[in-house]
Amino acid sequence: MSSVVIIGAQWGDEGKGKVVDYLAQQADAVVRYSGGSNAGHTVVVDGIAYKLRLLPSGILYHGKTCVLGNGVVINPRVVLGEIKEMQDKGVDISRIAISDRAHVVFPYHERLDELQEAALGDAKIGTTKGGIGPCYMDKVARVGIRICDLMESDTFAEKLKINVAAKNDIITKIYGGEPFDYDAMLKEYLEYAEIFRQYVTDTGVVLDELFAANKKVLFEGAQATFLDIDHGTYPYVTSSNPTSGNAAVGSGVGPRFIDHVVGVVKAYTTRVGEGPFVTELFDTDGPGNYIRETAKEYGTVTGRPRRCGWLDAFMLKYSARVNSLDYLAITRLDILDGMPKIKMCVGYKIDGVEIKQIPASLKTLAKVEPVYEEFNGWMTDITGCRSFDELPENAKKYLKRIKEVAGVELGIVSVGPERNQTIVMADLL
Ligand code: GDP
Ligand code: IMO
Ligand code: MG
């Protein structure tokens, strides 16, 4: 048995999809354990970009079990759209397993997400408006509707009636919005239920059987450490726990089943949505803009321009601690190929004094000044490098410093979006 959790170590979009797809070559199953269709994982195979929001990134191989665990919130419209798209591209979708305990996203969650954001005005979170937060709110409030409810038409009709009435009250009376029609929603979701039925199962049992048979399992994180509801820059976070501990809870296996944790890190930093970002670059024709345009840093789901900045390696120390990181997978190093000078944040100062930990208070965090080290760039195309030794000396220096500041070994260095543009430095799975 061998299992690896792949998590985002920054604010998302680090290239988790690429790393999972690469490692999935050796895996028997890939499991999503948190988040929902707020995720957008792009996997590039032979020049074709596959944009996945709910389906695990192992889907592009034949015969790998692809699990949507109990910790995921599922918008059936989105997942069925993805299944259809995969079928049209000739991808094998017979091995999808959807947890009967996962919660279902409804149109009223999406509407509430929009209305809540609009009501916050300047204090908005900048959500993906996919209804993810409102769905997790229902889960925690114990009024949510699970996949197993959707499988029982009478239970589902009853629960949906109560939920539509309650949400319509909030939508019309608090926000002055348009109510939803219960009958139309019931009909739509009962149709989804019939297509879903073939995939629904107790996915904890599926994983237990795989482990018993000594199979290899990858847990694919969505979102990232600094978007975690507990460990992120609250309230500018998502509504679930993307950190590694939730791989067990969100998929129904015990923590002893997890062997290694890999933190995916972009060679610089991006953030989409509001909230603190210590190393953010605000220029319109300097390094920030260069990174955004070279890397095409625009949201997979929303198309929003991503905020870009220098690599904050001090954040990685925190990520290493809260996730028990064994290895780092550094992605998009090639984006820095054309930059003559590169900066890296190696510490934080407040009023000129270095601080040891990342403050919880956003007011304190706002006072932080990054401590930068400057590196000479390598000004060479590295997309053809296939080993650490082949990388230019300045790229090696940059990578070694990341490892030192984070205190975590390098496991993978990615030098392009394609599967083969990957340097492997450790036996991960
Ligand atoms: P995720 O949400 O963490 O899976 O990341 P996204 O897929 O949202 O964003 C990462 C983007 O970077 C995708 O378009 C990937 O195809 C691309 N990508 C991943 N690794 C590399 C790399 O090493 N170099 C380059 N140039 N692109 C990469
Ligand atoms: P992947 O898996 C980057 C951000 C949103 C917003 C905050 C809350 O592709 O890395 P939500 O819709 O979750 O309530 O929004 O979280 N966010 C992401 N940012 N990558 C993601 O996923 C994200 N999922 C959510 O932009 O700031
Ligand atoms: Mg993404």
Short mmCIF file of C-alpha atoms and ligand atoms in Angstrom, two decimals:
data_model
loop_
_atom_site.label_atom_id
_atom_site.label_comp_id
_atom_site.label_asym_id
_atom_site.label_seq_id
_atom_site.Cartn_x
_atom_site.Cartn_y
_atom_site.Cartn_z
CA MET A 1 0.00 0.00 0.00
CA SER A 2 1.16 3.48 -0.71
CA SER A 3 -0.73 6.75 -0.68
CA VAL A 4 0.20 10.37 -1.26
CA VAL A 5 -1.73 13.54 -0.58
CA ILE A 6 -1.10 16.38 -3.02
CA ILE A 7 -2.03 19.79 -1.62
CA GLY A 8 -1.69 23.41 -2.66
CA ALA A 9 0.86 25.18 -0.44
CA GLN A 10 -0.09 28.75 -1.41
CA TRP A 11 -3.43 30.29 -2.55
CA GLY A 12 -4.42 27.78 -5.20
CA ASP A 13 -3.70 27.22 -8.90
CA GLU A 14 -0.22 25.94 -8.12
CA GLY A 15 -0.51 23.17 -10.72
CA LYS A 16 -2.00 20.42 -8.52
CA GLY A 17 -3.78 18.99 -11.58
CA LYS A 18 -0.52 18.65 -13.50
CA VAL A 19 1.30 17.02 -10.58
CA VAL A 20 -1.59 14.64 -9.84
CA ASP A 21 -1.89 13.69 -13.51
CA TYR A 22 1.85 13.01 -13.65
CA LEU A 23 1.87 10.84 -10.52
CA ALA A 24 -1.38 9.11 -11.53
CA GLN A 25 0.63 7.12 -14.08
CA GLN A 26 1.70 4.92 -11.14
CA ALA A 27 -1.53 5.12 -9.11
CA ASP A 28 -4.60 2.90 -9.04
CA ALA A 29 -6.99 5.55 -7.75
CA VAL A 30 -7.27 9.33 -7.43
CA VAL A 31 -9.51 10.88 -4.79
CA ARG A 32 -10.91 14.39 -4.41
CA TYR A 33 -11.66 15.01 -0.73
CA SER A 34 -12.64 18.68 -0.37
CA GLY A 35 -14.06 21.67 -2.17
CA GLY A 36 -16.27 21.55 -5.21
CA SER A 37 -16.52 23.13 -8.62
CA ASN A 38 -14.71 26.21 -7.29
CA ALA A 39 -11.61 24.21 -8.25
CA GLY A 40 -10.22 24.43 -11.78
CA HIS A 41 -7.40 22.00 -12.49
CA THR A 42 -5.91 22.12 -15.96
CA VAL A 43 -4.14 19.05 -17.26
CA VAL A 44 -2.33 19.20 -20.59
CA VAL A 45 -1.79 15.98 -22.51
CA ASP A 46 -0.29 16.03 -26.02
CA GLY A 47 -1.12 19.70 -26.45
CA ILE A 48 -4.78 19.30 -25.42
CA ALA A 49 -5.85 21.16 -22.26
CA TYR A 50 -8.43 19.39 -20.11
CA LYS A 51 -10.11 21.68 -17.56
CA LEU A 52 -11.37 19.69 -14.60
CA ARG A 53 -13.46 21.14 -11.80
CA LEU A 54 -14.82 18.12 -9.94
CA LEU A 55 -13.55 14.99 -11.64
CA PRO A 56 -10.17 13.86 -10.26
CA SER A 57 -7.17 14.46 -12.51
CA GLY A 58 -6.59 10.69 -12.84
CA ILE A 59 -9.55 10.57 -15.20
CA LEU A 60 -7.32 10.96 -18.26
CA TYR A 61 -5.88 7.46 -17.85
CA HIS A 62 -7.72 4.29 -18.64
CA GLY A 63 -8.76 2.15 -15.70
CA LYS A 64 -7.94 4.34 -12.69
CA THR A 65 -10.63 4.58 -10.03
CA CYS A 66 -11.67 8.24 -9.68
CA VAL A 67 -13.36 9.02 -6.39
CA LEU A 68 -15.39 12.03 -5.30
CA GLY A 69 -15.24 11.64 -1.53
CA ASN A 70 -17.70 12.59 1.20
CA GLY A 71 -15.91 15.90 1.86
CA VAL A 72 -16.62 17.23 -1.63
CA VAL A 73 -19.70 19.31 -2.47
CA ILE A 74 -21.14 18.24 -5.78
CA ASN A 75 -22.98 20.33 -8.32
CA PRO A 76 -24.60 17.59 -10.46
CA ARG A 77 -24.95 19.90 -13.45
CA VAL A 78 -21.20 20.56 -13.43
CA VAL A 79 -20.12 16.98 -12.87
CA LEU A 80 -22.45 15.60 -15.53
CA GLY A 81 -21.21 18.26 -17.94
CA GLU A 82 -17.65 17.12 -17.27
CA ILE A 83 -18.55 13.46 -17.67
CA LYS A 84 -20.20 14.26 -21.02
CA GLU A 85 -17.16 16.28 -22.16
CA MET A 86 -14.84 13.40 -21.23
CA GLN A 87 -17.07 10.88 -23.04
CA ASP A 88 -17.01 13.08 -26.15
CA LYS A 89 -13.19 13.11 -25.98
CA GLY A 90 -13.14 9.32 -25.72
CA VAL A 91 -11.99 9.24 -22.08
CA ASP A 92 -12.90 6.13 -20.01
CA ILE A 93 -15.43 7.24 -17.37
CA SER A 94 -16.50 3.81 -16.16
CA ARG A 95 -14.44 3.96 -12.96
CA ILE A 96 -16.00 7.05 -11.35
CA ALA A 97 -17.19 6.54 -7.76
CA ILE A 98 -19.25 9.24 -6.02
CA SER A 99 -19.71 9.20 -2.25
CA ASP A 100 -23.25 8.69 -1.01
CA ARG A 101 -22.32 11.01 1.89
CA ALA A 102 -21.19 13.99 -0.23
CA HIS A 103 -23.40 17.08 -0.14
CA VAL A 104 -25.23 18.42 -3.18
CA VAL A 105 -24.99 21.99 -4.51
CA PHE A 106 -28.29 23.54 -5.66
CA PRO A 107 -29.09 26.68 -7.67
CA TYR A 108 -30.18 28.42 -4.44
CA HIS A 109 -26.63 27.98 -3.12
CA GLU A 110 -25.23 29.68 -6.22
CA ARG A 111 -27.78 32.50 -5.92
CA LEU A 112 -27.04 32.97 -2.20
CA ASP A 113 -23.31 33.06 -2.94
CA GLU A 114 -23.91 35.96 -5.36
CA LEU A 115 -26.30 37.80 -3.03
CA GLN A 116 -24.03 37.42 0.02
CA GLU A 117 -21.06 38.71 -1.95
CA ALA A 118 -23.04 41.69 -3.28
CA ALA A 119 -24.25 42.51 0.26
CA LEU A 120 -20.65 42.55 1.55
CA GLY A 121 -19.78 45.36 -0.88
CA ASP A 122 -16.12 46.33 -0.48
CA ALA A 123 -15.66 43.58 2.14
CA LYS A 124 -16.50 40.85 -0.39
CA ILE A 125 -14.44 37.63 -0.39
CA GLY A 126 -14.24 37.41 -4.18
CA THR A 127 -15.71 33.89 -4.29
CA THR A 128 -16.11 31.84 -7.45
CA LYS A 129 -19.91 32.23 -6.98
CA GLY A 130 -20.30 28.48 -7.37
CA GLY A 131 -22.45 28.16 -4.23
CA ILE A 132 -19.65 26.34 -2.40
CA GLY A 133 -19.78 28.41 0.81
CA PRO A 134 -23.60 28.27 1.13
CA CYS A 135 -23.57 24.49 0.52
CA TYR A 136 -21.02 23.93 3.31
CA MET A 137 -23.10 26.29 5.49
CA ASP A 138 -26.07 23.93 5.06
CA LYS A 139 -23.87 20.91 5.77
CA VAL A 140 -22.69 22.38 9.07
CA ALA A 141 -26.19 23.63 9.93
CA ARG A 142 -27.37 20.02 9.43
CA VAL A 143 -29.97 20.96 6.82
CA GLY A 144 -27.96 19.95 3.73
CA ILE A 145 -29.04 17.37 1.16
CA ARG A 146 -26.65 14.48 0.55
CA ILE A 147 -26.20 12.27 -2.50
CA CYS A 148 -27.88 9.39 -0.60
CA ASP A 149 -30.97 11.60 -0.18
CA LEU A 150 -30.96 12.30 -3.89
CA MET A 151 -31.04 8.53 -4.47
CA GLU A 152 -34.37 8.24 -2.54
CA SER A 153 -36.98 10.24 -4.43
CA ASP A 154 -39.41 10.56 -1.51
CA THR A 155 -36.72 11.64 1.00
CA PHE A 156 -35.32 14.02 -1.59
CA ALA A 157 -38.70 15.60 -2.41
CA GLU A 158 -39.35 16.20 1.29
CA LYS A 159 -35.93 17.70 2.04
CA LEU A 160 -35.90 19.82 -1.09
CA LYS A 161 -39.34 21.26 -0.26
CA ILE A 162 -38.14 22.41 3.18
CA ASN A 163 -34.90 23.82 1.74
CA VAL A 164 -36.48 25.67 -1.19
CA ALA A 165 -39.05 27.28 1.13
CA ALA A 166 -36.35 28.31 3.64
CA LYS A 167 -33.99 29.65 0.98
CA ASN A 168 -36.80 31.46 -0.86
CA ASP A 169 -37.60 33.28 2.38
CA ILE A 170 -34.00 34.46 2.68
CA ILE A 171 -33.69 35.32 -1.02
CA THR A 172 -36.95 37.32 -1.19
CA LYS A 173 -37.23 38.81 2.30
CA ILE A 174 -33.60 39.66 3.04
CA TYR A 175 -32.16 40.26 -0.41
CA GLY A 176 -35.31 41.16 -2.41
CA GLY A 177 -34.40 38.51 -5.00
CA GLU A 178 -36.50 36.18 -7.16
CA PRO A 179 -37.72 32.90 -5.56
CA PHE A 180 -37.01 29.42 -7.00
CA ASP A 181 -39.71 27.07 -8.27
CA TYR A 182 -39.73 23.87 -6.21
CA ASP A 183 -41.39 21.65 -8.85
CA ALA A 184 -38.97 22.62 -11.61
CA MET A 185 -35.95 22.03 -9.34
CA LEU A 186 -37.33 18.68 -8.16
CA LYS A 187 -37.82 17.50 -11.75
CA GLU A 188 -34.34 18.67 -12.81
CA TYR A 189 -32.57 16.96 -9.89
CA LEU A 190 -34.56 13.71 -10.15
CA GLU A 191 -33.29 13.48 -13.72
CA TYR A 192 -29.71 14.00 -12.51
CA ALA A 193 -30.30 11.36 -9.83
CA GLU A 194 -31.03 8.67 -12.40
CA ILE A 195 -27.81 9.36 -14.32
CA PHE A 196 -25.82 9.57 -11.07
CA ARG A 197 -27.10 6.32 -9.58
CA GLN A 198 -24.57 4.12 -11.42
CA TYR A 199 -21.65 5.99 -9.82
CA VAL A 200 -22.93 6.33 -6.24
CA THR A 201 -21.39 4.16 -3.55
CA ASP A 202 -19.81 4.15 -0.10
CA THR A 203 -16.44 5.44 -1.31
CA GLY A 204 -14.79 4.87 2.10
CA VAL A 205 -15.37 1.15 1.52
CA VAL A 206 -14.02 1.40 -2.04
CA LEU A 207 -10.79 2.91 -0.67
CA ASP A 208 -10.56 0.40 2.15
CA GLU A 209 -10.74 -2.41 -0.41
CA LEU A 210 -8.06 -0.76 -2.53
CA PHE A 211 -5.74 -0.44 0.46
CA ALA A 212 -6.44 -4.06 1.44
CA ALA A 213 -5.36 -5.08 -2.08
CA ASN A 214 -2.12 -3.05 -1.73
CA LYS A 215 -3.12 -0.52 -4.36
CA LYS A 216 -1.68 2.97 -4.75
CA VAL A 217 -3.91 5.94 -4.01
CA LEU A 218 -3.45 9.65 -4.68
CA PHE A 219 -5.46 12.26 -2.80
CA GLU A 220 -5.94 15.35 -4.95
CA GLY A 221 -6.28 18.52 -2.92
CA ALA A 222 -8.29 21.43 -4.25
CA GLN A 223 -7.84 25.06 -3.22
CA ALA A 224 -4.87 25.45 -0.89
CA THR A 225 -3.40 25.90 2.58
CA PHE A 226 -3.89 29.68 2.73
CA LEU A 227 -7.51 29.28 1.57
CA ASP A 228 -8.19 26.75 4.36
CA ILE A 229 -11.11 27.73 6.61
CA ASP A 230 -8.95 27.08 9.72
CA HIS A 231 -5.40 27.73 8.56
CA GLY A 232 -5.88 30.30 5.81
CA THR A 233 -6.19 34.09 5.78
CA TYR A 234 -9.69 34.03 7.31
CA PRO A 235 -12.23 35.31 6.28
CA TYR A 236 -10.64 35.47 2.81
CA VAL A 237 -10.73 31.69 2.46
CA THR A 238 -12.90 28.92 1.08
CA SER A 239 -15.43 27.08 3.27
CA SER A 240 -13.62 23.75 3.66
CA ASN A 241 -10.26 22.29 4.74
CA PRO A 242 -7.93 21.79 1.76
CA THR A 243 -5.03 20.90 4.11
CA SER A 244 -3.73 17.36 4.26
CA GLY A 245 -5.50 16.31 7.47
CA ASN A 246 -8.81 16.53 5.69
CA ALA A 247 -7.71 13.96 3.10
CA ALA A 248 -8.61 11.34 5.71
CA VAL A 249 -11.84 12.95 6.97
CA GLY A 250 -13.01 13.96 3.51
CA SER A 251 -12.59 10.52 2.03
CA GLY A 252 -13.53 8.25 4.92
CA VAL A 253 -10.18 6.60 5.60
CA GLY A 254 -8.13 6.74 8.79
CA PRO A 255 -4.98 8.91 8.99
CA ARG A 256 -2.76 5.79 9.13
CA PHE A 257 -3.54 5.23 5.43
CA ILE A 258 -1.59 8.34 4.44
CA ASP A 259 2.11 7.80 3.72
CA HIS A 260 3.37 11.05 2.23
CA VAL A 261 2.27 14.62 1.70
CA VAL A 262 3.45 16.71 -1.25
CA GLY A 263 2.97 20.48 -1.28
CA VAL A 264 2.61 22.00 -4.74
CA VAL A 265 4.25 25.42 -5.02
CA LYS A 266 4.38 27.79 -7.95
CA ALA A 267 7.83 29.31 -8.50
CA TYR A 268 6.18 32.67 -7.74
CA THR A 269 2.90 33.50 -5.95
CA THR A 270 -0.62 34.20 -7.20
CA ARG A 271 -3.94 34.82 -5.57
CA VAL A 272 -7.41 35.19 -7.08
CA GLY A 273 -10.07 36.93 -5.01
CA GLU A 274 -9.62 39.35 -2.14
CA GLY A 275 -7.44 39.13 0.97
CA PRO A 276 -3.87 39.72 2.16
CA PHE A 277 -0.90 39.00 -0.12
CA VAL A 278 2.43 40.14 1.33
CA THR A 279 4.56 39.78 -1.83
CA GLU A 280 1.99 41.11 -4.32
CA LEU A 281 3.34 43.18 -7.23
CA PHE A 282 1.14 46.06 -8.34
CA ASP A 283 3.04 47.20 -11.43
CA THR A 284 1.48 47.43 -14.88
CA ASP A 285 4.68 47.00 -16.87
CA GLY A 286 7.11 45.41 -14.42
CA PRO A 287 7.67 41.87 -13.09
CA GLY A 288 4.07 41.39 -11.84
CA ASN A 289 2.61 42.10 -15.24
CA TYR A 290 5.37 40.05 -16.90
CA ILE A 291 4.43 37.01 -14.80
CA ARG A 292 0.68 37.43 -15.40
CA GLU A 293 1.01 37.74 -19.16
CA THR A 294 3.79 35.15 -19.63
CA ALA A 295 2.00 32.60 -17.47
CA LYS A 296 -1.49 33.60 -18.60
CA GLU A 297 -2.52 33.93 -14.98
CA TYR A 298 -6.27 34.19 -15.44
CA GLY A 299 -8.74 32.03 -13.45
CA THR A 300 -9.69 28.65 -14.99
CA VAL A 301 -13.23 28.89 -13.57
CA THR A 302 -13.94 32.62 -13.55
CA GLY A 303 -11.46 34.06 -16.07
CA ARG A 304 -10.49 36.72 -13.50
CA PRO A 305 -6.90 38.06 -13.71
CA ARG A 306 -4.87 36.48 -10.91
CA ARG A 307 -2.94 38.79 -8.58
CA CYS A 308 0.77 38.01 -9.03
CA GLY A 309 3.83 38.44 -6.83
CA TRP A 310 7.24 37.10 -5.86
CA LEU A 311 7.53 33.69 -4.25
CA ASP A 312 6.78 33.91 -0.54
CA ALA A 313 8.95 31.09 0.81
CA PHE A 314 8.23 32.12 4.40
CA MET A 315 4.60 31.03 3.81
CA LEU A 316 5.90 27.60 2.83
CA LYS A 317 7.33 27.01 6.30
CA TYR A 318 3.82 27.43 7.66
CA SER A 319 2.41 25.14 4.96
CA ALA A 320 5.06 22.57 5.81
CA ARG A 321 4.00 22.61 9.45
CA VAL A 322 0.22 22.47 9.06
CA ASN A 323 0.33 19.79 6.34
CA SER A 324 3.34 17.67 7.45
CA LEU A 325 4.91 18.20 4.04
CA ASP A 326 7.43 15.55 3.02
CA TYR A 327 8.23 17.02 -0.39
CA LEU A 328 7.69 20.12 -2.47
CA ALA A 329 6.63 20.02 -6.11
CA ILE A 330 7.79 23.31 -7.63
CA THR A 331 5.83 24.19 -10.76
CA ARG A 332 6.04 26.83 -13.48
CA LEU A 333 9.76 27.43 -12.97
CA ASP A 334 9.97 28.03 -16.74
CA ILE A 335 7.80 31.15 -16.37
CA LEU A 336 10.81 32.86 -14.77
CA ASP A 337 13.09 32.00 -17.74
CA GLY A 338 13.05 35.54 -19.14
CA MET A 339 13.50 37.46 -15.87
CA PRO A 340 16.97 38.96 -15.29
CA LYS A 341 16.37 39.44 -11.53
CA ILE A 342 14.10 37.39 -9.30
CA LYS A 343 13.15 38.10 -5.68
CA MET A 344 12.12 35.64 -2.98
CA CYS A 345 10.58 36.50 0.38
CA VAL A 346 12.46 34.62 3.10
CA GLY A 347 11.02 36.26 6.22
CA TYR A 348 8.54 38.80 7.60
CA LYS A 349 9.26 42.01 9.56
CA ILE A 350 6.94 44.26 11.53
CA ASP A 351 8.31 47.70 12.47
CA GLY A 352 11.76 46.52 11.44
CA VAL A 353 11.71 43.45 13.72
CA GLU A 354 11.67 39.91 12.24
CA ILE A 355 8.72 37.77 13.31
CA LYS A 356 8.89 33.99 13.55
CA GLN A 357 5.28 33.01 12.79
CA ILE A 358 2.55 34.20 10.45
CA PRO A 359 0.09 36.26 12.49
CA ALA A 360 -3.57 35.18 12.64
CA SER A 361 -4.80 38.78 12.86
CA LEU A 362 -5.25 40.39 9.45
CA LYS A 363 -4.62 43.78 11.05
CA THR A 364 -1.17 42.58 12.16
CA LEU A 365 -0.57 40.83 8.84
CA ALA A 366 -1.26 44.12 7.05
CA LYS A 367 1.77 45.62 8.88
CA VAL A 368 4.15 42.94 7.60
CA GLU A 369 7.03 43.92 5.33
CA PRO A 370 8.57 41.09 3.30
CA VAL A 371 12.29 40.38 3.71
CA TYR A 372 13.56 39.79 0.18
CA GLU A 373 16.61 38.11 -1.24
CA GLU A 374 17.46 38.86 -4.85
CA PHE A 375 18.63 36.21 -7.33
CA ASN A 376 20.15 36.52 -10.76
CA GLY A 377 17.88 34.97 -13.35
CA TRP A 378 19.03 32.24 -15.73
CA MET A 379 17.72 33.82 -18.96
CA THR A 380 17.61 30.41 -20.67
CA ASP A 381 14.76 28.20 -21.87
CA ILE A 382 14.52 25.36 -19.31
CA THR A 383 11.46 23.61 -20.75
CA GLY A 384 13.68 20.87 -22.22
CA CYS A 385 15.49 20.06 -18.94
CA ARG A 386 14.69 16.59 -17.60
CA SER A 387 17.01 16.37 -14.60
CA PHE A 388 18.13 18.71 -11.82
CA ASP A 389 21.67 18.61 -13.15
CA GLU A 390 20.56 19.91 -16.55
CA LEU A 391 19.09 23.08 -15.01
CA PRO A 392 21.15 26.30 -15.20
CA GLU A 393 23.19 27.08 -12.05
CA ASN A 394 21.06 30.12 -11.16
CA ALA A 395 17.87 28.03 -11.32
CA LYS A 396 19.48 25.44 -9.04
CA LYS A 397 20.44 28.18 -6.56
CA TYR A 398 16.87 29.48 -6.55
CA LEU A 399 15.43 25.99 -5.94
CA LYS A 400 17.93 25.17 -3.21
CA ARG A 401 17.02 28.37 -1.37
CA ILE A 402 13.29 27.48 -1.53
CA LYS A 403 14.09 24.11 0.00
CA GLU A 404 16.18 25.74 2.76
CA VAL A 405 13.63 28.38 3.74
CA ALA A 406 10.68 25.97 3.62
CA GLY A 407 12.65 23.24 5.34
CA VAL A 408 11.26 20.63 2.93
CA GLU A 409 12.97 18.39 0.33
CA LEU A 410 12.29 18.88 -3.36
CA GLY A 411 10.33 16.01 -4.90
CA ILE A 412 9.35 17.38 -8.32
CA VAL A 413 10.31 20.38 -10.44
CA SER A 414 7.93 21.13 -13.29
CA VAL A 415 9.27 23.03 -16.30
CA GLY A 416 6.18 23.06 -18.52
CA PRO A 417 2.53 22.00 -18.56
CA GLU A 418 3.05 18.70 -20.42
CA ARG A 419 3.49 15.37 -18.62
CA ASN A 420 7.05 14.91 -19.83
CA GLN A 421 8.12 18.43 -18.75
CA THR A 422 8.74 17.09 -15.26
CA ILE A 423 11.91 16.58 -13.23
CA VAL A 424 11.51 13.91 -10.59
CA MET A 425 13.87 14.09 -7.62
CA ALA A 426 12.32 11.56 -5.23
CA ASP A 427 10.36 8.35 -5.31
CA LEU A 428 6.96 9.73 -4.31
CA LEU A 429 4.46 6.91 -4.74
P1 GDP B 1 -4.39 23.80 -9.95
O1 GDP B 1 -5.69 24.45 -9.65
O2 GDP B 1 -3.46 23.80 -8.77
O3 GDP B 1 -4.54 22.44 -10.55
O4 GDP B 1 -3.68 24.72 -11.04
P2 GDP B 1 -4.37 25.30 -12.38
O5 GDP B 1 -4.56 24.18 -13.32
O6 GDP B 1 -5.55 26.14 -12.02
O7 GDP B 1 -3.25 26.31 -12.88
C1 GDP B 1 -1.97 25.88 -13.19
C2 GDP B 1 -1.68 26.16 -14.68
O8 GDP B 1 -0.31 26.00 -14.91
C3 GDP B 1 -2.37 25.19 -15.63
O9 GDP B 1 -2.74 25.90 -16.79
C4 GDP B 1 -1.28 24.17 -15.95
O10 GDP B 1 -1.42 23.58 -17.24
C5 GDP B 1 -0.06 25.04 -15.92
N1 GDP B 1 1.18 24.39 -15.51
C6 GDP B 1 1.39 23.44 -14.56
N2 GDP B 1 2.70 23.20 -14.39
C7 GDP B 1 3.35 24.03 -15.26
C8 GDP B 1 4.72 24.27 -15.52
O11 GDP B 1 5.64 23.71 -14.93
N3 GDP B 1 5.00 25.21 -16.48
C9 GDP B 1 4.03 25.90 -17.14
N4 GDP B 1 4.38 26.79 -18.04
N5 GDP B 1 2.72 25.69 -16.90
C10 GDP B 1 2.39 24.77 -15.98
P1 IMO B 2 -7.91 25.33 -7.27
O1 IMO B 2 -8.28 23.98 -6.76
C1 IMO B 2 -7.66 29.61 -6.48
C2 IMO B 2 -10.74 31.33 -3.86
C3 IMO B 2 -11.73 32.30 -4.48
C4 IMO B 2 -11.99 33.20 -3.26
C5 IMO B 2 -12.02 32.20 -2.11
C6 IMO B 2 -13.42 31.71 -1.72
O2 IMO B 2 -8.07 25.52 -8.73
O3 IMO B 2 -6.57 25.77 -6.75
P2 IMO B 2 -15.14 30.05 -2.87
O4 IMO B 2 -15.81 30.07 -4.22
O5 IMO B 2 -14.33 28.83 -2.62
O6 IMO B 2 -16.10 30.33 -1.74
O7 IMO B 2 -14.13 31.31 -2.89
O8 IMO B 2 -11.25 31.09 -2.54
N1 IMO B 2 -10.66 30.01 -4.54
C7 IMO B 2 -9.63 29.63 -5.31
N2 IMO B 2 -8.53 30.31 -5.71
N3 IMO B 2 -7.82 28.32 -6.83
C8 IMO B 2 -8.91 27.63 -6.40
O9 IMO B 2 -9.05 26.32 -6.62
C9 IMO B 2 -9.89 28.29 -5.65
N4 IMO B 2 -11.07 27.91 -5.10
C10 IMO B 2 -11.52 28.97 -4.42
O10 IMO B 2 -11.13 33.02 -5.52
O11 IMO B 2 -10.90 34.06 -3.04
MG MG B 3 -6.90 25.97 -10.35
#
